[in-house]
Coordinates of C-alpha atoms in Angstrom, one line a residue:
M1371 CA 45.7 -98.2 121.7
S1372 CA 43.3 -95.9 123.4
T1373 CA 44.1 -93.0 121.0
D1374 CA 42.7 -95.1 118.1
M1375 CA 39.3 -95.4 119.8
T1376 CA 36.2 -93.3 120.3
I1377 CA 34.8 -93.9 123.7
D1378 CA 31.2 -93.0 124.7
W1379 CA 30.7 -93.1 128.4
D1380 CA 27.4 -93.7 130.2
V1381 CA 25.4 -94.1 127.0
E1382 CA 21.7 -94.5 127.9
V1383 CA 20.1 -97.8 126.8
P1384 CA 16.3 -97.8 127.2
M1385 CA 14.5 -100.8 128.6
R1386 CA 11.0 -101.8 127.6
D1387 CA 9.6 -100.7 131.0
G1388 CA 11.1 -97.2 130.7
L1389 CA 14.2 -97.7 132.9
V1390 CA 17.5 -96.6 131.4
L1391 CA 20.6 -98.7 131.8
R1392 CA 24.0 -97.2 131.1
A1393 CA 26.7 -98.5 128.8
D1394 CA 30.3 -97.6 127.8
V1395 CA 30.9 -98.0 124.1
F1396 CA 34.4 -98.4 122.7
R1397 CA 34.5 -98.1 118.9
P1398 CA 36.8 -97.4 116.0
Q1399 CA 37.4 -93.7 115.2
E1400 CA 36.6 -94.2 111.6
S1401 CA 32.9 -94.2 111.0
G1402 CA 31.3 -97.4 109.7
N1403 CA 29.3 -100.4 110.6
Y1404 CA 31.0 -102.8 112.8
P1405 CA 30.2 -106.1 114.6
V1406 CA 29.5 -105.7 118.3
I1407 CA 31.0 -107.5 121.3
L1408 CA 28.5 -107.0 124.1
A1409 CA 28.4 -107.9 127.8
M1410 CA 26.0 -107.0 130.6
G1411 CA 26.6 -107.7 134.3
P1412 CA 26.6 -106.5 137.9
Y1413 CA 30.3 -106.0 138.6
G1414 CA 30.6 -102.3 137.7
K1415 CA 31.7 -101.4 134.1
G1416 CA 34.0 -98.6 135.5
L1417 CA 35.8 -100.8 138.1
H1418 CA 39.3 -101.3 136.9
F1419 CA 40.5 -104.9 137.1
E1420 CA 43.7 -103.9 138.9
E1421 CA 42.0 -101.8 141.5
G1422 CA 39.1 -104.1 142.2
F1423 CA 41.2 -107.3 142.3
P1424 CA 44.8 -106.3 142.6
S1425 CA 46.3 -109.7 143.5
Y1426 CA 44.5 -111.6 140.8
W1427 CA 45.7 -109.1 138.3
R1428 CA 49.3 -109.2 139.5
D1429 CA 49.4 -113.0 139.6
M1430 CA 47.9 -113.3 136.2
V1431 CA 50.3 -110.9 134.5
E1432 CA 53.3 -112.4 136.3
A1433 CA 52.3 -115.9 135.0
F1434 CA 51.4 -114.6 131.5
P1435 CA 53.2 -111.2 130.7
E1436 CA 51.6 -111.3 127.2
I1437 CA 48.3 -110.2 128.8
A1438 CA 49.7 -106.8 129.6
E1439 CA 51.4 -106.3 126.3
N1440 CA 50.2 -104.2 123.3
T1441 CA 47.7 -102.3 125.5
S1442 CA 47.8 -99.5 128.0
N1443 CA 45.6 -101.6 130.3
R1444 CA 43.6 -98.5 131.1
Y1445 CA 40.3 -100.2 130.3
Q1446 CA 40.9 -103.7 131.7
N1447 CA 37.7 -104.8 133.4
W1448 CA 37.1 -107.9 135.5
E1449 CA 36.1 -110.9 133.3
L1450 CA 35.6 -108.7 130.2
V1451 CA 37.6 -108.2 127.0
D1452 CA 40.2 -105.4 126.8
P1453 CA 38.8 -103.1 124.1
E1454 CA 42.3 -102.0 123.1
K1455 CA 42.8 -105.6 121.8
W1456 CA 39.5 -105.7 119.9
V1457 CA 38.6 -102.3 118.6
P1458 CA 41.7 -102.1 116.3
D1459 CA 40.4 -105.3 114.6
G1460 CA 37.2 -103.6 113.7
Y1461 CA 34.9 -104.4 116.6
V1462 CA 32.7 -102.2 118.8
C1463 CA 32.9 -103.3 122.5
V1464 CA 29.9 -102.5 124.7
R1465 CA 29.8 -102.9 128.5
V1466 CA 26.4 -102.5 130.2
D1467 CA 25.8 -102.2 133.9
S1468 CA 22.9 -104.4 134.7
R1469 CA 19.8 -103.2 136.5
G1470 CA 20.6 -102.0 140.0
A1471 CA 24.4 -102.3 139.5
G1472 CA 27.1 -99.8 138.8
R1473 CA 25.7 -96.7 137.1
S1474 CA 22.4 -98.3 136.2
P1475 CA 19.5 -97.7 138.5
G1476 CA 16.8 -100.2 139.5
F1477 CA 16.2 -103.2 141.7
L1478 CA 19.2 -105.5 141.9
D1479 CA 18.1 -109.1 141.3
P1480 CA 20.9 -111.1 139.6
Q1481 CA 20.0 -113.8 137.1
S1482 CA 16.3 -113.1 137.2
Q1483 CA 14.0 -113.2 134.2
I1484 CA 13.9 -109.4 134.3
E1485 CA 17.7 -109.3 133.9
A1486 CA 17.5 -111.7 130.9
R1487 CA 14.8 -109.4 129.4
D1488 CA 17.0 -106.4 129.9
F1489 CA 19.9 -108.2 128.2
Y1490 CA 17.6 -108.9 125.2
D1491 CA 16.8 -105.2 125.0
C1492 CA 20.5 -104.3 125.1
I1493 CA 21.2 -106.6 122.3
E1494 CA 18.5 -105.2 120.2
W1495 CA 19.6 -101.7 121.0
A1496 CA 23.2 -102.4 119.9
G1497 CA 22.0 -104.1 116.8
V1498 CA 20.5 -101.0 115.3
Q1499 CA 23.0 -98.3 116.3
P1500 CA 24.6 -96.3 113.5
W1501 CA 28.0 -97.9 114.3
S1502 CA 26.7 -101.5 114.2
N1503 CA 26.6 -103.9 111.3
G1504 CA 23.5 -105.6 112.9
K1505 CA 25.4 -108.6 114.3
V1506 CA 25.9 -108.8 118.1
G1507 CA 28.2 -111.3 119.8
L1508 CA 28.3 -112.0 123.5
L1509 CA 31.6 -112.6 125.3
G1510 CA 32.8 -112.7 128.9
I1511 CA 33.8 -114.9 131.8
S1512 CA 31.6 -116.3 134.6
Y1513 CA 28.6 -114.1 135.2
Y1514 CA 29.1 -112.5 131.8
A1515 CA 29.0 -116.1 130.4
V1516 CA 26.2 -117.4 132.5
N1517 CA 23.6 -114.8 131.4
Q1518 CA 24.4 -115.6 127.8
W1519 CA 22.6 -118.9 128.2
H1520 CA 19.6 -117.1 129.5
V1521 CA 19.3 -114.4 126.8
A1522 CA 20.2 -116.7 123.9
A1523 CA 17.2 -118.9 124.9
L1524 CA 15.0 -115.8 124.3
R1525 CA 16.3 -115.5 120.7
P1526 CA 16.9 -111.8 120.2
P1527 CA 16.9 -111.2 116.5
H1528 CA 20.3 -109.3 116.4
L1529 CA 22.1 -111.9 118.4
A1530 CA 24.6 -113.6 116.0
A1531 CA 26.8 -115.8 118.2
I1532 CA 27.8 -116.4 121.9
C1533 CA 31.0 -117.4 123.5
V1534 CA 30.3 -118.8 127.0
W1535 CA 33.6 -118.8 128.8
E1536 CA 33.4 -120.7 132.1
G1537 CA 29.7 -120.3 132.8
F1538 CA 27.4 -122.5 134.7
A1539 CA 23.9 -123.3 133.3
D1540 CA 21.8 -124.9 136.1
Y1541 CA 21.2 -122.6 139.0
Y1542 CA 20.3 -125.4 141.4
R1543 CA 22.8 -128.1 140.5
D1544 CA 25.7 -126.0 139.3
K1545 CA 25.7 -123.0 141.6
V1546 CA 23.9 -123.3 144.9
R1547 CA 23.0 -126.9 145.8
H1548 CA 25.5 -129.5 144.8
G1549 CA 23.7 -132.8 144.9
G1550 CA 21.1 -131.1 147.0
I1551 CA 23.6 -129.8 149.5
M1552 CA 23.7 -126.0 149.9
N1553 CA 27.2 -124.5 149.4
D1554 CA 28.6 -121.4 151.1
F1555 CA 29.5 -119.4 148.0
L1556 CA 26.4 -117.3 147.3
D1557 CA 26.3 -115.1 150.4
G1558 CA 29.9 -114.1 150.2
W1559 CA 29.8 -113.5 146.4
F1560 CA 26.7 -111.3 146.5
N1561 CA 27.6 -109.2 149.6
K1562 CA 31.3 -108.9 148.9
Q1563 CA 31.5 -108.6 145.2
V1564 CA 28.1 -107.4 143.9
V1565 CA 26.8 -105.2 146.7
R1566 CA 30.0 -103.2 146.9
V1567 CA 29.1 -101.8 143.4
Q1568 CA 25.3 -101.6 143.8
H1569 CA 23.9 -98.5 142.3
G1570 CA 23.5 -95.9 145.0
V1571 CA 26.8 -96.6 146.8
G1572 CA 28.0 -93.6 145.0
G1573 CA 31.0 -91.7 146.2
R1574 CA 31.5 -94.1 149.1
G1575 CA 32.8 -96.7 146.7
F1576 CA 35.2 -97.0 143.8
I1577 CA 36.0 -94.2 141.4
D1578 CA 36.4 -94.9 137.7
P1579 CA 40.0 -93.9 136.9
N1580 CA 39.1 -93.0 133.3
T1581 CA 36.1 -90.8 133.9
G1582 CA 36.4 -89.7 137.5
Y1583 CA 32.8 -90.8 138.1
P1584 CA 31.8 -93.1 141.0
V1585 CA 31.6 -96.6 139.7
A1586 CA 28.4 -97.3 141.6
G1587 CA 26.5 -94.2 140.3
D1588 CA 26.2 -90.6 141.3
D1589 CA 23.2 -91.3 143.6
Q1590 CA 24.2 -91.9 147.2
L1591 CA 21.6 -94.0 149.0
S1592 CA 21.5 -94.9 152.7
E1593 CA 22.3 -98.5 153.7
Q1594 CA 18.6 -99.1 154.4
E1595 CA 17.7 -97.8 151.0
L1596 CA 20.3 -100.0 149.4
R1597 CA 19.0 -103.1 151.2
E1598 CA 15.4 -102.3 150.2
N1599 CA 16.6 -102.0 146.6
R1600 CA 18.2 -105.4 146.2
G1601 CA 17.2 -109.1 146.4
D1602 CA 18.4 -111.7 148.9
P1603 CA 19.8 -114.5 146.8
A1604 CA 21.3 -116.4 149.8
G1605 CA 18.1 -116.1 151.8
N1606 CA 16.0 -117.4 148.9
V1607 CA 18.2 -120.4 148.5
K1608 CA 18.2 -121.2 152.2
A1609 CA 14.4 -121.1 152.2
R1610 CA 14.2 -123.5 149.2
Q1611 CA 15.9 -126.9 149.7
L1612 CA 14.1 -128.5 146.7
D1613 CA 14.3 -127.6 143.0
G1614 CA 11.2 -125.6 141.9
A1615 CA 9.9 -122.4 140.3
Y1616 CA 12.5 -120.1 141.9
Y1617 CA 15.4 -122.2 140.4
A1618 CA 13.6 -122.7 137.1
E1619 CA 13.4 -119.0 136.6
R1620 CA 17.2 -118.8 136.9
T1621 CA 17.9 -121.9 134.7
P1622 CA 17.5 -121.4 130.9
D1623 CA 15.9 -123.8 128.5
L1624 CA 19.1 -124.7 126.6
S1625 CA 17.2 -126.4 123.8
R1626 CA 15.9 -123.0 122.7
I1627 CA 19.4 -121.7 121.9
E1628 CA 19.9 -121.7 118.2
V1629 CA 22.8 -119.2 117.5
P1630 CA 26.3 -120.4 116.9
L1631 CA 27.9 -121.3 120.3
F1632 CA 31.4 -121.7 121.6
S1633 CA 31.5 -123.1 125.1
A1634 CA 34.9 -122.9 126.9
G1635 CA 35.2 -124.7 130.2
N1636 CA 37.8 -125.4 132.9
W1637 CA 38.6 -128.8 134.3
G1638 CA 39.5 -127.0 137.6
G1639 CA 36.2 -125.2 137.9
M1640 CA 34.8 -127.9 140.2
G1641 CA 32.0 -126.3 142.3
L1642 CA 30.7 -123.8 139.8
H1643 CA 31.2 -123.7 136.0
T1644 CA 32.6 -127.0 134.6
R1645 CA 29.4 -128.9 134.6
G1646 CA 27.5 -126.0 133.0
N1647 CA 29.9 -125.6 130.0
V1648 CA 29.6 -129.3 129.2
E1649 CA 25.8 -129.5 129.8
G1650 CA 25.3 -126.3 127.8
F1651 CA 27.2 -127.6 124.8
V1652 CA 25.4 -130.9 124.8
A1653 CA 21.9 -129.5 125.4
A1654 CA 21.9 -126.4 123.2
G1655 CA 19.7 -126.5 120.2
S1656 CA 22.4 -124.8 118.0
T1657 CA 23.4 -126.7 114.9
Q1658 CA 26.8 -125.0 115.0
K1659 CA 28.4 -125.4 118.4
W1660 CA 31.9 -126.1 119.7
L1661 CA 33.3 -127.1 123.1
E1662 CA 36.8 -126.4 124.4
M1663 CA 38.0 -127.6 127.8
H1664 CA 41.2 -126.2 129.4
G1665 CA 43.0 -125.8 132.7
D1666 CA 44.6 -123.1 134.8
T1667 CA 42.9 -120.2 136.6
H1668 CA 39.5 -118.6 136.0
F1669 CA 41.0 -115.6 134.1
S1670 CA 44.3 -116.4 132.4
P1671 CA 43.1 -118.6 129.6
F1672 CA 40.6 -116.0 128.5
Y1673 CA 43.1 -113.1 128.3
T1674 CA 46.1 -115.0 126.9
D1675 CA 47.0 -114.7 123.2
R1676 CA 45.7 -118.2 122.6
G1677 CA 42.3 -117.4 124.2
I1678 CA 41.9 -114.1 122.3
A1679 CA 42.9 -115.8 119.1
L1680 CA 40.1 -118.5 119.6
Q1681 CA 37.6 -115.8 120.4
K1682 CA 38.4 -113.7 117.4
Q1683 CA 38.4 -116.7 115.0
F1684 CA 35.0 -117.7 116.3
F1685 CA 33.5 -114.2 116.1
G1686 CA 35.3 -113.4 112.9
T1687 CA 33.3 -116.3 111.3
F1688 CA 29.9 -115.4 112.5
L1689 CA 30.1 -111.6 112.9
K1690 CA 32.3 -110.7 110.0
K1691 CA 31.7 -113.7 107.6
E1692 CA 35.5 -114.4 107.5
D1693 CA 36.7 -117.5 105.9
N1694 CA 39.2 -118.2 108.6
G1695 CA 39.0 -122.0 109.1
W1696 CA 36.7 -122.1 112.1
L1697 CA 34.0 -124.0 110.3
D1698 CA 36.6 -126.8 109.6
R1699 CA 37.3 -127.0 113.4
P1700 CA 36.1 -130.3 115.0
A1701 CA 33.3 -129.9 117.5
V1702 CA 35.4 -130.5 120.6
E1703 CA 38.9 -129.6 121.7
V1704 CA 40.2 -131.1 125.0
L1705 CA 43.4 -129.9 126.6
V1706 CA 44.1 -133.2 128.3
R1707 CA 45.5 -132.7 131.8
H1708 CA 48.8 -134.2 133.0
P1709 CA 50.6 -133.8 136.3
G1710 CA 52.7 -130.6 136.6
E1711 CA 50.1 -128.4 134.8
K1712 CA 50.9 -129.9 131.4
F1713 CA 48.2 -130.1 128.8
T1714 CA 48.1 -131.8 125.4
S1715 CA 45.5 -130.6 122.8
R1716 CA 43.3 -133.2 121.1
F1717 CA 40.4 -132.6 118.8
E1718 CA 37.3 -134.9 118.9
D1719 CA 34.0 -135.0 117.0
A1720 CA 31.6 -135.1 120.0
W1721 CA 31.0 -135.1 123.7
P1722 CA 31.3 -137.6 125.4
L1723 CA 34.4 -138.3 123.5
P1724 CA 33.9 -141.0 120.8
G1725 CA 35.7 -144.2 121.7
T1726 CA 35.3 -143.7 125.5
V1727 CA 35.4 -147.0 127.3
W1728 CA 33.1 -146.7 130.3
T1729 CA 35.0 -148.8 132.8
K1730 CA 33.7 -150.1 136.1
F1731 CA 36.1 -150.3 139.0
Y1732 CA 34.5 -152.1 142.0
L1733 CA 35.1 -151.1 145.6
D1734 CA 37.1 -153.7 147.4
P1735 CA 37.0 -153.1 151.2
H1736 CA 39.4 -156.0 151.9
E1737 CA 42.3 -154.3 150.2
N1738 CA 40.9 -150.7 150.0
A1739 CA 41.3 -151.1 146.3
L1740 CA 39.4 -150.5 143.0
T1741 CA 39.3 -153.8 141.2
N1742 CA 38.0 -155.3 138.0
E1743 CA 35.8 -157.8 139.8
P1744 CA 33.1 -157.2 142.5
K1745 CA 33.9 -158.2 146.1
S1746 CA 31.4 -159.1 148.8
A1747 CA 32.1 -158.0 152.4
E1748 CA 30.6 -156.9 155.6
P1749 CA 29.5 -153.3 155.8
V1750 CA 32.2 -150.7 156.4
A1751 CA 31.6 -147.9 158.9
Y1752 CA 33.0 -144.4 158.7
H1753 CA 32.5 -141.2 160.7
A1754 CA 30.9 -138.7 158.3
M1755 CA 33.1 -135.8 159.5
G1756 CA 36.3 -137.9 159.6
E1757 CA 38.7 -139.1 156.9
G1758 CA 36.2 -141.3 155.1
V1759 CA 36.9 -144.5 153.3
R1760 CA 39.6 -144.7 150.6
F1761 CA 39.9 -147.0 147.6
S1762 CA 43.0 -147.0 145.3
L1763 CA 43.3 -147.9 141.7
P1764 CA 46.3 -150.3 141.4
V1765 CA 49.4 -148.6 140.1
A1766 CA 50.1 -149.4 136.4
D1767 CA 53.3 -149.7 134.4
H1768 CA 51.8 -147.5 131.6
A1769 CA 49.9 -144.2 131.3
R1770 CA 46.1 -144.3 131.6
E1771 CA 43.8 -141.5 130.5
F1772 CA 40.4 -140.7 131.9
T1773 CA 38.6 -137.8 130.3
G1774 CA 34.9 -137.1 130.6
H1775 CA 32.0 -137.8 133.0
A1776 CA 32.4 -140.1 136.0
A1777 CA 29.9 -141.6 138.5
L1778 CA 29.9 -143.6 141.7
H1779 CA 27.3 -146.3 142.4
L1780 CA 27.0 -147.0 146.2
S1781 CA 24.8 -148.8 148.7
L1782 CA 24.8 -146.7 151.9
S1783 CA 23.0 -146.6 155.3
S1784 CA 23.0 -144.0 158.0
S1785 CA 22.4 -144.0 161.7
T1786 CA 20.0 -141.1 161.1
V1787 CA 17.4 -140.1 158.5
D1788 CA 19.9 -138.7 156.0
A1789 CA 23.5 -138.6 154.9
D1790 CA 25.5 -136.2 152.8
V1791 CA 28.0 -138.0 150.5
F1792 CA 31.1 -136.2 149.3
V1793 CA 33.2 -138.0 146.6
V1794 CA 36.8 -137.1 145.8
L1795 CA 39.2 -138.3 143.1
Q1796 CA 42.8 -137.8 144.2
L1797 CA 46.1 -138.4 142.4
F1798 CA 49.3 -139.4 144.1
D1799 CA 52.9 -139.6 142.8
P1800 CA 55.3 -142.5 143.3
Q1801 CA 56.5 -141.0 146.6
G1802 CA 52.9 -140.9 148.0
E1803 CA 52.5 -137.1 147.7
E1804 CA 49.2 -135.8 146.5
V1805 CA 49.3 -134.1 143.1
T1806 CA 47.0 -131.2 142.9
F1807 CA 46.2 -128.8 140.1
I1808 CA 45.6 -125.1 139.6
G1809 CA 41.9 -124.6 139.6
S1810 CA 39.7 -121.7 138.5
N1811 CA 39.1 -120.6 142.1
D1812 CA 41.7 -122.5 144.1
P1813 CA 45.4 -123.1 143.5
K1814 CA 45.3 -126.7 144.7
V1815 CA 42.3 -128.7 143.5
P1816 CA 42.0 -132.5 143.3
V1817 CA 41.2 -134.5 140.1
G1818 CA 37.4 -134.7 140.6
L1819 CA 34.5 -134.0 143.0
G1820 CA 31.0 -135.2 143.4
W1821 CA 28.2 -134.7 146.0
L1822 CA 24.8 -136.1 146.9
R1823 CA 22.3 -135.8 149.8
A1824 CA 21.0 -139.4 150.2
S1825 CA 17.4 -138.3 150.6
H1826 CA 17.7 -136.6 147.2
R1827 CA 18.7 -139.9 145.5
A1828 CA 15.6 -140.1 143.2
L1829 CA 16.7 -140.0 139.5
D1830 CA 15.0 -138.6 136.5
P1831 CA 15.0 -141.6 134.2
D1832 CA 14.6 -139.6 131.1
R1833 CA 17.6 -137.4 131.7
S1834 CA 20.0 -139.8 133.5
T1835 CA 22.7 -141.9 131.9
P1836 CA 24.9 -144.4 133.7
Y1837 CA 27.8 -141.9 133.4
R1838 CA 25.8 -138.8 134.3
P1839 CA 23.1 -139.4 136.9
Y1840 CA 20.5 -136.6 137.0
H1841 CA 18.6 -136.2 140.2
T1842 CA 15.2 -134.5 140.4
H1843 CA 15.7 -132.9 143.8
K1844 CA 11.9 -132.6 144.2
D1845 CA 10.8 -135.6 146.2
P1846 CA 13.0 -136.2 149.2
Q1847 CA 13.1 -139.7 150.6
P1848 CA 14.3 -139.8 154.2
L1849 CA 16.4 -142.8 155.2
E1850 CA 15.4 -145.4 157.7
P1851 CA 18.3 -145.7 160.1
G1852 CA 20.4 -148.7 159.4
V1853 CA 18.6 -149.6 156.2
P1854 CA 20.8 -149.3 153.0
V1855 CA 19.7 -147.3 150.0
T1856 CA 21.2 -147.2 146.5
L1857 CA 22.9 -144.0 145.4
D1858 CA 24.2 -142.9 142.0
I1859 CA 26.4 -139.9 142.4
E1860 CA 27.5 -137.6 139.6
I1861 CA 31.2 -136.7 139.5
W1862 CA 31.7 -133.6 137.5
P1863 CA 33.6 -133.9 134.2
T1864 CA 37.4 -134.2 134.5
S1865 CA 40.5 -135.1 132.7
I1866 CA 43.7 -136.8 133.9
V1867 CA 46.5 -138.8 132.4
I1868 CA 47.9 -141.0 135.2
P1869 CA 51.6 -141.7 134.5
S1870 CA 53.2 -145.0 135.2
G1871 CA 53.8 -145.3 138.9
Y1872 CA 51.1 -142.8 139.9
R1873 CA 48.0 -143.8 141.8
L1874 CA 44.4 -142.6 141.6
D1875 CA 42.3 -142.8 144.8
L1876 CA 38.6 -142.6 145.4
V1877 CA 37.5 -141.2 148.8
V1878 CA 34.0 -141.4 150.2
L1879 CA 33.3 -139.1 153.1
G1880 CA 30.7 -136.8 154.7
R1881 CA 32.4 -133.4 154.5
D1882 CA 34.3 -131.2 152.1
Y1883 CA 37.7 -132.2 150.7
K1884 CA 40.6 -130.4 152.4
N1885 CA 44.3 -129.9 151.7
S1886 CA 46.5 -127.2 153.1
E1887 CA 44.8 -123.9 153.7
I1888 CA 46.2 -120.9 151.7
E1889 CA 45.3 -117.3 152.2
I1890 CA 45.0 -115.3 149.0
A1891 CA 44.9 -111.5 149.1
D1892 CA 41.6 -110.0 147.9
A1893 CA 39.9 -113.4 147.9
M1894 CA 36.6 -113.8 149.7
Y1895 CA 37.7 -117.1 151.3
T1896 CA 40.5 -119.2 152.5
T1897 CA 41.3 -121.9 150.0
Q1898 CA 41.4 -125.5 151.1
G1899 CA 41.1 -127.3 147.7
V1900 CA 37.5 -126.4 146.8
G1901 CA 37.7 -122.6 146.5
P1902 CA 34.6 -120.9 148.1
F1903 CA 32.4 -123.9 147.4
T1904 CA 32.3 -125.4 150.9
H1905 CA 29.2 -126.9 152.5
T1906 CA 29.1 -126.0 156.1
D1907 CA 25.8 -124.2 156.8
P1908 CA 24.5 -125.6 160.2
A1909 CA 20.9 -125.0 159.2
D1910 CA 21.3 -127.0 156.0
R1911 CA 23.5 -129.6 157.6
P1912 CA 22.4 -130.0 161.3
A1913 CA 24.9 -132.0 163.2
E1914 CA 22.3 -134.3 164.7
V1915 CA 21.5 -135.5 161.2
F1916 CA 24.8 -135.3 159.3
D1917 CA 27.6 -135.6 161.9
T1918 CA 27.0 -139.3 162.3
V1919 CA 28.2 -142.7 161.3
N1920 CA 27.5 -144.1 157.9
H1921 CA 28.0 -147.6 156.5
L1922 CA 29.0 -148.7 153.0
H1923 CA 27.4 -152.0 151.9
F1924 CA 28.8 -154.6 149.6
D1925 CA 26.0 -156.7 148.3
P1926 CA 27.2 -159.1 145.5
A1927 CA 23.8 -158.7 143.8
D1928 CA 24.4 -154.9 143.5
P1929 CA 28.1 -154.2 144.0
P1930 CA 29.4 -150.6 144.4
Y1931 CA 31.6 -149.3 141.7
L1932 CA 33.3 -146.2 140.3
L1933 CA 32.5 -145.6 136.6
L1934 CA 35.4 -143.9 134.8
P1935 CA 35.7 -142.6 131.2
E1936 CA 38.8 -144.5 130.0
I1937 CA 40.5 -143.3 126.8
K1938 CA 42.5 -146.3 125.6
A1939 CA 44.9 -144.2 123.4
A1940 CA 46.3 -142.4 126.5
N1941 CA 48.6 -139.4 125.8

């Protein structure tokens, strides 16, 4: 509990350019040298979880009461560890407000190279403090996971291990432009979640209940001064449709990561993190690396007893040299998803899962079915903003599992010079009702999602595989109206066991998937099945280009098909 900790508030951490960031340090009362769990980010180290996000906290604790047990909850912070559950086990927990956020001054520019350099300096500072054993581990959800990829690629000497819990890796493909299509998340996230705790908001903002200090610093700047002291992430993305230097600066070289790595991803994180956790695990240069894929919300798996036990076993191995069995753990654990929010754990030796049978299901427009043999047919038209075209996998009398990457191979023409293709995998029960799942940012997500702007269809042959197309997004190729082009569309990693009598559908359309809209208190958006990751910007998707009629083509020489990762020994 808190009485067993020594807490140092607003400790000054010097950066190499002379700026000082501020950190809170939670450490055991007994002097000694302890391993460090460090996180740095822009959400305000003094903003209490329950005050900043009350409905998320309430819903999480109602679903998992264990989260609020054995702690006073006084120091619960959004997407960070509860120090009352770590310090008693002999860890020092350090939270740093990143440059320009919270109580740290400076220019606010999230996920920039300067921020990664600051993170490096924080790690090196923590590694030589009198309470440190010289081993620093990084842990946190989302933003506090994403920037781990960046700093680990810089190889700070005192960094000993990273646990990337639901964190994307590719700024362009994972966060801001799905398949080249700009999503609506960035502007709302930055202005509603980050700017509210920008350094200089001062007493107009939140107050830290533990210190009485303003969460966003003692300085109180004018609105104009605040605007001048921060970047414009959404504006920068809107001005840059193609991948290039701006996105490269915010996308780490994963091959340079060499420290032990534990990547924990969420099947329901479609639209932000899922792809990055898998890509990061596969591409990291670390010789010791593990992947775990789970379900449920963005927060609960991190804070439950199971989540904390995994984190402590991993860090106990690499920060404390404990012989706790982690090194005997297989490289991959998948919590295979079943309808009804049921998951079964299975360990594997690699990703993609060994023994995966990459199975082609051909699109049959005659029966609107997914079949084992290709079918020739006349082109099928659909209105891009309508219900799209649906193809169903025939119902089986046995369970079938699909876990891993998926892809869609299409031939498509447009009546204009471009087309946005949205791909949805949906599950239906024997009564014909759609079965959705709790997602990380939406309570009702489908089985899988994929996106591609047709003019961005060019593939990188060195980085593409049949099950994971990789598009360059650097050389747009406009369509000639009425002339079909070949598209290979990535569908983000997924897992589903389809029970006997259930049906899997593929839907091809020109807009976002939608189910019933749900208002969630404190959320920055109305949920419709894709969280905040909608694609509706009229400047990015002008109606005269994208609100049009498309045609699917069925050439027997190049038939369209859905490629699924079938696991023959279905659970």
